[in-house]
PDB file of C-alpha atoms in Angstrom:
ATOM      1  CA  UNK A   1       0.000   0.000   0.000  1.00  0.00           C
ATOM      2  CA  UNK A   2       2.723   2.666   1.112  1.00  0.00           C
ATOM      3  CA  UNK A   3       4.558   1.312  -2.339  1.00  0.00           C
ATOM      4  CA  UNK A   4       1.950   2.359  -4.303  1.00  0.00           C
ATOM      5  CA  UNK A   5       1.553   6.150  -2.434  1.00  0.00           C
ATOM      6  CA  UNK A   6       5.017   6.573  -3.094  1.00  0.00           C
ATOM      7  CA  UNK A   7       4.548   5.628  -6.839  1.00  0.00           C
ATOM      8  CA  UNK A   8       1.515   8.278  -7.289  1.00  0.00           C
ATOM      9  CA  UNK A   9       2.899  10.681  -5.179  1.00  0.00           C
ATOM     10  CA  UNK A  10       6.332  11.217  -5.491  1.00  0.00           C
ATOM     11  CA  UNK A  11       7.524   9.013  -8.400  1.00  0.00           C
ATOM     12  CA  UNK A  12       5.425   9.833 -11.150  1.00  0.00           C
ATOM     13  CA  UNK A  13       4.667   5.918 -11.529  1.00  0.00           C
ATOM     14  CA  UNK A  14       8.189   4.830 -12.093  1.00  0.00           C
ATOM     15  CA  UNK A  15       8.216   1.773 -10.344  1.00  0.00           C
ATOM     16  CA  UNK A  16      12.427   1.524 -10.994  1.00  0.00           C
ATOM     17  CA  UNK A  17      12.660   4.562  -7.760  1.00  0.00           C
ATOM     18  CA  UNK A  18      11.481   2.440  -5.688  1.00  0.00           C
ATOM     19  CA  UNK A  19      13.827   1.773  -2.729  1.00  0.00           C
ATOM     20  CA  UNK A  20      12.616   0.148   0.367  1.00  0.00           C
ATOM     21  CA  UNK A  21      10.300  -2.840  -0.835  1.00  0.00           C
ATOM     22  CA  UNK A  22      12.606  -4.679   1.641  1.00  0.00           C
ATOM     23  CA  UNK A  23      12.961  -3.041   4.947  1.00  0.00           C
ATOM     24  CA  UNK A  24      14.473  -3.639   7.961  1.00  0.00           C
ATOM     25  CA  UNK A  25      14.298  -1.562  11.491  1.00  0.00           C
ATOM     26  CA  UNK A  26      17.529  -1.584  13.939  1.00  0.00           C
ATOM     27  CA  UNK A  27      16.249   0.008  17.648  1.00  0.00           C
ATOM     28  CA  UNK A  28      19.179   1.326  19.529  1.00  0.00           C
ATOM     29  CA  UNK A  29      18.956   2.748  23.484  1.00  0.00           C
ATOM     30  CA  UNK A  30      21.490   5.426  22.711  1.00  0.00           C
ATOM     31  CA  UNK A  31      23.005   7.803  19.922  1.00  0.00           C
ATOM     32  CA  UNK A  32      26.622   6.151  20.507  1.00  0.00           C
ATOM     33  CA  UNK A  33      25.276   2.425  19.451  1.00  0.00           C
ATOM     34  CA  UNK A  34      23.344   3.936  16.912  1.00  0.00           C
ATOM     35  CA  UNK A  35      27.012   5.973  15.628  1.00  0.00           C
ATOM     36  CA  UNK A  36      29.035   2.589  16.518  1.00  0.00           C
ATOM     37  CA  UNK A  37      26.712   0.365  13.957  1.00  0.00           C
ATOM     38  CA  UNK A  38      26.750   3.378  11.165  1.00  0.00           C
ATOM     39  CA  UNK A  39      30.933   2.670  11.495  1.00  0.00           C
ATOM     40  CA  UNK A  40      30.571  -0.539  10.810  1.00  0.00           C
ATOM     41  CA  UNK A  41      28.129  -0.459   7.771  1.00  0.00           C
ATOM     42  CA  UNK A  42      30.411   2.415   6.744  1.00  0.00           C
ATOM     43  CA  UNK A  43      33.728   0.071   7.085  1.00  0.00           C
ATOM     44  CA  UNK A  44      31.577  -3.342   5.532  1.00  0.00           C
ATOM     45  CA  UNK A  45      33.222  -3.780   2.543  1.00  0.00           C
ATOM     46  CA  UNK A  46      30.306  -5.930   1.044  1.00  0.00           C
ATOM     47  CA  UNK A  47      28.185  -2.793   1.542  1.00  0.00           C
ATOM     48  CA  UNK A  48      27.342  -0.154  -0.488  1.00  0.00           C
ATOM     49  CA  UNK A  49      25.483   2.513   1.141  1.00  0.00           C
ATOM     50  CA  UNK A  50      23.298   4.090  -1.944  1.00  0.00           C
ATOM     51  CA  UNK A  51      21.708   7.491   0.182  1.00  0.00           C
ATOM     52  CA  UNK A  52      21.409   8.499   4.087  1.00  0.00           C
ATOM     53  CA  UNK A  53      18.284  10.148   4.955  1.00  0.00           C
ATOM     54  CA  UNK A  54      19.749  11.572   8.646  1.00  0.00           C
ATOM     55  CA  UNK A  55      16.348  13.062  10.347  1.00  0.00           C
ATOM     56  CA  UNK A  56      18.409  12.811  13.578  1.00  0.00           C
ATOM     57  CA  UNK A  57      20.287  16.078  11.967  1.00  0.00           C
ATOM     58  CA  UNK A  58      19.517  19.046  14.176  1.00  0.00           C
ATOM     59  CA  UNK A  59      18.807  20.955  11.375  1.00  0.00           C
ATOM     60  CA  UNK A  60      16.030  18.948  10.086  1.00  0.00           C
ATOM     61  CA  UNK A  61      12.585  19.807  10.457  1.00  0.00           C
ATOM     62  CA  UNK A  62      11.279  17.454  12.417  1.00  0.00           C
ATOM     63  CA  UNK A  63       7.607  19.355  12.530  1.00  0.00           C
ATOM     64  CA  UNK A  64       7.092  17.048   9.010  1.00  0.00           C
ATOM     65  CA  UNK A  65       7.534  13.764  10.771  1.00  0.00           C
ATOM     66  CA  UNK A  66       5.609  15.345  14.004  1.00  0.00           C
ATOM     67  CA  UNK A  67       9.174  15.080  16.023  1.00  0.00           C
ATOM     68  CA  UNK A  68      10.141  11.778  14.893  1.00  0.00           C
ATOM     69  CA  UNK A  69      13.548  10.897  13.993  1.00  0.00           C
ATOM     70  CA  UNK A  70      15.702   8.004  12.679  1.00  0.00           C
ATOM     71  CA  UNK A  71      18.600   7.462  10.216  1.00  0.00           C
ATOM     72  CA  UNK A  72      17.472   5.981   6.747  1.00  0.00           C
ATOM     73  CA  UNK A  73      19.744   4.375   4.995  1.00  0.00           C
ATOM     74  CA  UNK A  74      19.038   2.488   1.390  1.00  0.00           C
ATOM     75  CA  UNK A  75      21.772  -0.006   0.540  1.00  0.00           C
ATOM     76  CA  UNK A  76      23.124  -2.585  -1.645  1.00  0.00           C
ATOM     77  CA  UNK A  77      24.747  -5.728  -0.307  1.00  0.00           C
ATOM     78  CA  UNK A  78      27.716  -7.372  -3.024  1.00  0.00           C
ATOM     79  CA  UNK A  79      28.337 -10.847  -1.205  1.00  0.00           C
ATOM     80  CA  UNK A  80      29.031 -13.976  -2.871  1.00  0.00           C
ATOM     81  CA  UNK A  81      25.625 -14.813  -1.325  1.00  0.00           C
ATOM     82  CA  UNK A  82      23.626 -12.097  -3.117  1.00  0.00           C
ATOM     83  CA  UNK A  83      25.622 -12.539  -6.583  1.00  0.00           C
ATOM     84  CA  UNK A  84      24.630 -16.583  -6.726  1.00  0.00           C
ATOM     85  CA  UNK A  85      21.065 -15.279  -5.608  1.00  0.00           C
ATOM     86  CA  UNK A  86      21.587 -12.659  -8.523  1.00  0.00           C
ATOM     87  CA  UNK A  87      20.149 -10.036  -5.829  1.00  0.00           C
ATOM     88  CA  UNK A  88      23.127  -8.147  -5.848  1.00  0.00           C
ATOM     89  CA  UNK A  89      21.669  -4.770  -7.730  1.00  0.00           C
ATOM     90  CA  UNK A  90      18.707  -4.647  -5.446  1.00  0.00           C
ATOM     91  CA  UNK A  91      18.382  -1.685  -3.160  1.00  0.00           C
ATOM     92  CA  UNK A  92      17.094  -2.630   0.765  1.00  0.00           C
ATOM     93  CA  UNK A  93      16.527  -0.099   3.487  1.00  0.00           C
ATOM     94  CA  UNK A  94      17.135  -0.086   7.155  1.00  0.00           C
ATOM     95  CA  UNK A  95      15.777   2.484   9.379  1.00  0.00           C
ATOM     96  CA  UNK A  96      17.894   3.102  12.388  1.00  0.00           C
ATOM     97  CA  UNK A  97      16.136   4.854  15.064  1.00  0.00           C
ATOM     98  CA  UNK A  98      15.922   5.233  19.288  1.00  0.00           C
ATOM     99  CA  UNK A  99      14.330   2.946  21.795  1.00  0.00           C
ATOM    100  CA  UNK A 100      12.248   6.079  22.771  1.00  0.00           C
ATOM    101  CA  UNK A 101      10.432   6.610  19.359  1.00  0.00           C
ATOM    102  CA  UNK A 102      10.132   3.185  18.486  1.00  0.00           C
ATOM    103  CA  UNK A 103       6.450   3.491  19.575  1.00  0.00           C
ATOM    104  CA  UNK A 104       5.743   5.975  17.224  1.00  0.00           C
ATOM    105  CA  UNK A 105       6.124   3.996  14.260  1.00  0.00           C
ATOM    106  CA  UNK A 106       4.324   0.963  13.014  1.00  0.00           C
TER     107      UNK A 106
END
């Protein structure tokens, strides 16, 4: 259902934008884990990290997500795994966010 908002909405029915068909959430207790396991994506060398969306920014406006915030990060993973599974193009998503707003979302 979101896939298809996104499609009307924002990307003028091109399904080839779309991003996060696969998503995964990582809940962290504290802004220090969260930094520690954005390192280690960062230093994965079987990752390719394909945009950050950082609402956790200060200077994002956090009025448009009514004062939630998370890291978004879209990525590829090149592993012999994912090459034999010929998955290896395919963009994923992980949401990083606080303990505290994990409520918020569904």
């Amino acid at each position: 259902e979101r896939a298809i908002q996104k499609l009307i909405r924002n990307y003028n029915l091109d399904p080839s934008r779309l991003l996060d068909l696969c998503r995964q959430s990582i809940v962290f207790e504290s802004i220090p884990d969260m930094h520690k396991c954005l390192v280690e994506i960062g230093n994965d060398t079987e990752v390719e990290v394909v945009r950050v969306k950082n609402r956790m920014d200060p200077a994002y406006d956090s009025f448009v997500s009514a004062g939630y915030r998370d890291i978004g990060i879209n990525l590829r993973i090149n592993s012999p795994e994912t090459r034999f599974l010929g998955i290896d193009a395919h963009v994923t998503a992980a949401r990083l966010h606080l303990l505290c707003f994990d409520d918020t979302q569904a």
